[in-house]
Amino acid sequence: MTTKFTKDHEWVRVDGDVATVGVTPYAAEQLGDVVYVELPEKGRSFAQGADMAVVESAKAASDVYAPISGEVVDVNDALTGAPETVNESADDKGWFVKVKVANAAELDALMDEAAYADYVKGLD
Amino acid sequence: MAETAVLQKLPLDALWRAGSLRSSGAKKFGAFAGYDMPLEFEGLMAEHTWTRTHAGLFDVSHMGPCFVRARGASSHEAVATQMEKLVAADVAGLKPGQVRYAVLLNESGGALDDLMIARPADDALAGTLHVVVNAGCKLQDWALMARVFGADAELIRADNRALLALQGPRAGETMAALVPETAAMTFMTLRRFMHAQFGEMFITRSGYTGEDGFEILVDAAHAEAFAQALMAHEAVKPIGLGARDSLRLEAGLCLYGHDLDETTSPIEADLAWTIQKRRRLAADFPGADRILRELKEGPARKRVGIRPKERAPAREGVEIFSGDRKVGVVTSGGFSPMLSAPISMGYVDAAFAKPGTEIALNVRGQMRTAEIVALPFIPHRYVK
């Protein structure tokens, strides 16, 4: 399993041909208290970079972009009733969707963990 | 030509950054009305809840505290006559030590700002008003006042002072521990103190959270010692601007530039109570034609509270529908930590303003059902 990261602070973890997508702990910290998550319907397909979900903190709404292209095969319904899970466990229990990977080559353009850590360090 | 965006610092900037006994320092700062403000300390929800259950300390020094003083005659009537040229509140009728909330009006009866006007109780300050206007409006407000007052009154900016707000159910006891005489103050009153440690202080029992509390104007030189003394009490924590916004929204209070602007009248904004009887009868304030007509016939649109039935917050700019018809727009919206649910305020056509009316909110292209509700969302707990 490899985990890759976008400049918009999504993470994508690939297991076979299915990728789990979420937002990073850094993003969750920046958002503050998450109060609402709007997830796409199963079966919808997204191109890389398209608006895929919305995460709202007490303060503002932010878009979550598809880190790779693919069809949504599962969504984390637990976030509907417990959106604070995004703050508590952004990189695990706070996952947003699972997508069927359409083009694995798209992953090559994303950052690995070390590159993302450097990227975040450069933002502060 | 590009404006140079140099943010002004609060008098207590260093304290909010460094932290204190009750806080490890603000973790987020942001620009608001030209000031670099602490937005969050431990987190919006925790700070919000703390204020509703204990006491929150807010630095609101970005706002525009000032004094208006009549020239020549040092009588309350003289200064009230000047102030009443700009507001519809009964300023002349203020009792010594009384505070009133008022709306600064343009000639069409629209709101230029909302403000607090207080009459000091001290004989030495007869003919002076203690006024606090909003941060984002203060330069325009002060210029307008100076122009309208002309030679009859002078405007004295309180630039060398800090303005702090202490809000919450434990504000009374913590303030009384430092200034015992405040225990006898009731809501919307002002007292001036000469404090042995903190110097001259203007303290009003007021605030903008719906809770009991105080706003304290104190010399900037003593402000840190005063803030530290408050935070020495275990009930007091510093609170950021983020929670200040969610607290005032729960309390159903207007934020100027959002829920009030130059086009909205006090009647549309459900602020008819800010216009006392003497002024209604005299009809002698800016925009009186429109305001009195709306009082009599009802306004075309009204400010209302809105409870979305689902969990998605409806924020400023979200359009409000009844069936296919657009009937209004959200002007403030977010999440209520106390109700654990989204809440909004907005303006709707008068026919849809009754509590219980079902409406739809267009949130990112999806129609979501909601209900008009009475304001405030959380009962006020003022000490009357």
Short mmCIF file of N, CA, C and O in Angstrom, two decimals, chain A residues 29-36 38 54 56-61 63 79-84, chain B residues 27-28 40 43-46 241-242 245-246 311-315 333-335 363-364 366 368:
data_model
loop_
_atom_site.label_atom_id
_atom_site.label_comp_id
_atom_site.label_asym_id
_atom_site.label_seq_id
_atom_site.Cartn_x
_atom_site.Cartn_y
_atom_site.Cartn_z
N GLU A 29 -6.49 20.30 10.92
CA GLU A 29 -6.08 21.30 11.91
C GLU A 29 -6.38 22.72 11.40
O GLU A 29 -6.87 23.57 12.14
N GLN A 30 -6.10 22.93 10.11
CA GLN A 30 -6.37 24.25 9.52
C GLN A 30 -7.87 24.56 9.48
O GLN A 30 -8.28 25.68 9.68
N LEU A 31 -8.67 23.53 9.20
CA LEU A 31 -10.12 23.73 9.12
C LEU A 31 -10.70 24.09 10.47
O LEU A 31 -11.63 24.87 10.57
N GLY A 32 -10.16 23.51 11.52
CA GLY A 32 -10.78 23.66 12.84
C GLY A 32 -11.89 22.63 12.99
O GLY A 32 -11.94 21.63 12.26
N ASP A 33 -12.81 22.89 13.94
CA ASP A 33 -13.85 21.91 14.26
C ASP A 33 -14.73 21.62 13.04
O ASP A 33 -15.46 22.49 12.58
N VAL A 34 -14.67 20.38 12.54
CA VAL A 34 -15.49 20.01 11.38
C VAL A 34 -16.91 19.71 11.86
O VAL A 34 -17.11 18.95 12.81
N VAL A 35 -17.90 20.35 11.22
CA VAL A 35 -19.29 20.18 11.66
C VAL A 35 -20.16 19.51 10.60
O VAL A 35 -21.30 19.14 10.87
N TYR A 36 -19.65 19.38 9.38
CA TYR A 36 -20.48 18.80 8.32
C TYR A 36 -19.60 18.32 7.19
O TYR A 36 -18.63 18.99 6.83
N GLU A 38 -20.08 16.72 3.24
CA GLU A 38 -21.00 16.35 2.16
C GLU A 38 -20.26 15.42 1.21
O GLU A 38 -19.25 15.80 0.61
N VAL A 54 -17.46 18.18 0.13
CA VAL A 54 -17.34 19.46 0.82
C VAL A 54 -17.15 19.17 2.30
O VAL A 54 -17.82 18.29 2.86
N GLU A 56 -17.11 21.17 5.99
CA GLU A 56 -17.41 22.47 6.60
C GLU A 56 -16.97 22.46 8.06
O GLU A 56 -17.31 21.57 8.82
N SER A 57 -16.23 23.49 8.40
CA SER A 57 -15.88 23.70 9.80
C SER A 57 -16.89 24.69 10.36
O SER A 57 -17.74 25.20 9.64
N ALA A 58 -16.77 24.94 11.67
CA ALA A 58 -17.66 25.92 12.28
C ALA A 58 -17.58 27.23 11.52
O ALA A 58 -18.53 27.98 11.43
N LYS A 59 -16.42 27.51 10.94
CA LYS A 59 -16.16 28.80 10.34
C LYS A 59 -16.46 28.91 8.83
O LYS A 59 -16.93 29.93 8.37
N ALA A 60 -16.16 27.86 8.07
CA ALA A 60 -16.27 28.00 6.61
C ALA A 60 -16.41 26.66 5.92
O ALA A 60 -16.15 25.61 6.50
N ALA A 61 -16.82 26.72 4.64
CA ALA A 61 -16.94 25.52 3.81
C ALA A 61 -15.73 25.42 2.88
O ALA A 61 -15.27 26.43 2.36
N ASP A 63 -13.88 22.95 -0.37
CA ASP A 63 -14.03 21.85 -1.32
C ASP A 63 -12.94 20.81 -1.10
O ASP A 63 -11.82 21.13 -0.72
N LEU A 79 -19.30 9.63 8.78
CA LEU A 79 -18.99 11.07 8.92
C LEU A 79 -20.26 11.93 8.96
O LEU A 79 -20.23 13.04 9.47
N THR A 80 -21.37 11.41 8.44
CA THR A 80 -22.60 12.18 8.43
C THR A 80 -23.05 12.47 9.86
O THR A 80 -23.38 13.59 10.21
N GLY A 81 -23.03 11.43 10.70
CA GLY A 81 -23.45 11.60 12.08
C GLY A 81 -22.33 12.08 12.99
O GLY A 81 -22.59 12.66 14.04
N ALA A 82 -21.10 11.84 12.59
CA ALA A 82 -19.96 12.19 13.46
C ALA A 82 -18.86 12.88 12.65
O ALA A 82 -17.76 12.35 12.48
N PRO A 83 -19.16 14.08 12.12
CA PRO A 83 -18.16 14.77 11.28
C PRO A 83 -16.87 15.11 12.04
O PRO A 83 -15.82 15.27 11.41
N GLU A 84 -16.94 15.15 13.37
CA GLU A 84 -15.74 15.46 14.16
C GLU A 84 -14.67 14.37 14.02
O GLU A 84 -13.52 14.59 14.40
N LYS B 27 -3.73 30.01 18.43
CA LYS B 27 -3.09 29.20 17.39
C LYS B 27 -3.41 29.71 16.00
O LYS B 27 -2.78 29.30 15.04
N LYS B 28 -4.40 30.60 15.89
CA LYS B 28 -4.69 31.20 14.59
C LYS B 28 -4.94 32.69 14.73
O LYS B 28 -5.73 33.12 15.57
N GLU B 40 -8.51 32.04 16.98
CA GLU B 40 -8.77 30.82 17.75
C GLU B 40 -7.69 30.59 18.77
O GLU B 40 -6.51 30.76 18.46
N GLY B 43 -9.70 26.33 20.14
CA GLY B 43 -10.63 25.80 19.14
C GLY B 43 -11.99 26.46 19.32
O GLY B 43 -12.44 26.67 20.44
N LEU B 44 -12.62 26.76 18.19
CA LEU B 44 -13.86 27.55 18.23
C LEU B 44 -14.93 26.93 19.12
O LEU B 44 -15.53 27.60 19.96
N MET B 45 -15.17 25.64 18.97
CA MET B 45 -16.25 24.99 19.72
C MET B 45 -15.98 25.02 21.22
O MET B 45 -16.86 25.31 22.02
N ALA B 46 -14.75 24.70 21.59
CA ALA B 46 -14.39 24.67 23.01
C ALA B 46 -14.49 26.08 23.61
O ALA B 46 -14.97 26.26 24.73
N LEU B 241 -11.86 35.56 17.89
CA LEU B 241 -12.90 36.22 17.10
C LEU B 241 -13.86 35.20 16.47
O LEU B 241 -15.02 35.51 16.22
N GLY B 242 -13.38 33.97 16.21
CA GLY B 242 -14.24 32.94 15.62
C GLY B 242 -15.43 32.64 16.51
O GLY B 242 -16.58 32.63 16.06
N ASP B 245 -18.08 35.32 16.84
CA ASP B 245 -19.07 35.33 15.76
C ASP B 245 -20.15 34.27 15.99
O ASP B 245 -21.33 34.54 15.83
N SER B 246 -19.76 33.06 16.39
CA SER B 246 -20.78 32.02 16.59
C SER B 246 -21.65 32.34 17.80
O SER B 246 -22.84 32.01 17.82
N ARG B 311 -28.26 18.71 8.29
CA ARG B 311 -27.05 19.14 8.99
C ARG B 311 -26.20 20.14 8.23
O ARG B 311 -25.29 20.74 8.79
N ALA B 312 -26.49 20.35 6.94
CA ALA B 312 -25.65 21.24 6.14
C ALA B 312 -25.86 22.70 6.56
O ALA B 312 -26.98 23.19 6.52
N PRO B 313 -24.80 23.40 6.96
CA PRO B 313 -24.96 24.82 7.28
C PRO B 313 -25.31 25.62 6.02
O PRO B 313 -24.90 25.27 4.92
N ALA B 314 -26.10 26.68 6.19
CA ALA B 314 -26.41 27.60 5.09
C ALA B 314 -25.79 28.93 5.45
O ALA B 314 -26.19 29.58 6.40
N ARG B 315 -24.78 29.31 4.67
CA ARG B 315 -23.99 30.49 5.02
C ARG B 315 -24.42 31.72 4.24
O ARG B 315 -25.30 31.65 3.39
N GLY B 333 -24.55 32.68 8.64
CA GLY B 333 -24.92 31.29 8.89
C GLY B 333 -23.74 30.50 9.35
O GLY B 333 -22.59 30.83 9.04
N GLY B 334 -24.01 29.48 10.09
CA GLY B 334 -22.94 28.64 10.58
C GLY B 334 -23.51 27.52 11.42
O GLY B 334 -24.61 27.03 11.14
N PHE B 335 -22.78 27.15 12.43
CA PHE B 335 -23.14 25.99 13.24
C PHE B 335 -23.27 26.43 14.68
O PHE B 335 -22.43 27.17 15.19
N VAL B 363 -28.39 25.26 -1.16
CA VAL B 363 -27.01 25.07 -0.71
C VAL B 363 -26.25 24.30 -1.78
O VAL B 363 -26.53 23.13 -2.01
N ARG B 364 -25.36 24.98 -2.47
CA ARG B 364 -24.56 24.37 -3.55
C ARG B 364 -25.43 23.62 -4.56
O ARG B 364 -25.12 22.50 -4.96
N GLN B 366 -28.36 22.29 -4.18
CA GLN B 366 -29.35 21.35 -3.65
C GLN B 366 -30.33 22.09 -2.76
O GLN B 366 -29.92 22.81 -1.86
N ARG B 368 -32.62 22.45 0.25
CA ARG B 368 -32.70 21.79 1.56
C ARG B 368 -33.76 22.49 2.40
O ARG B 368 -33.80 23.72 2.44
#
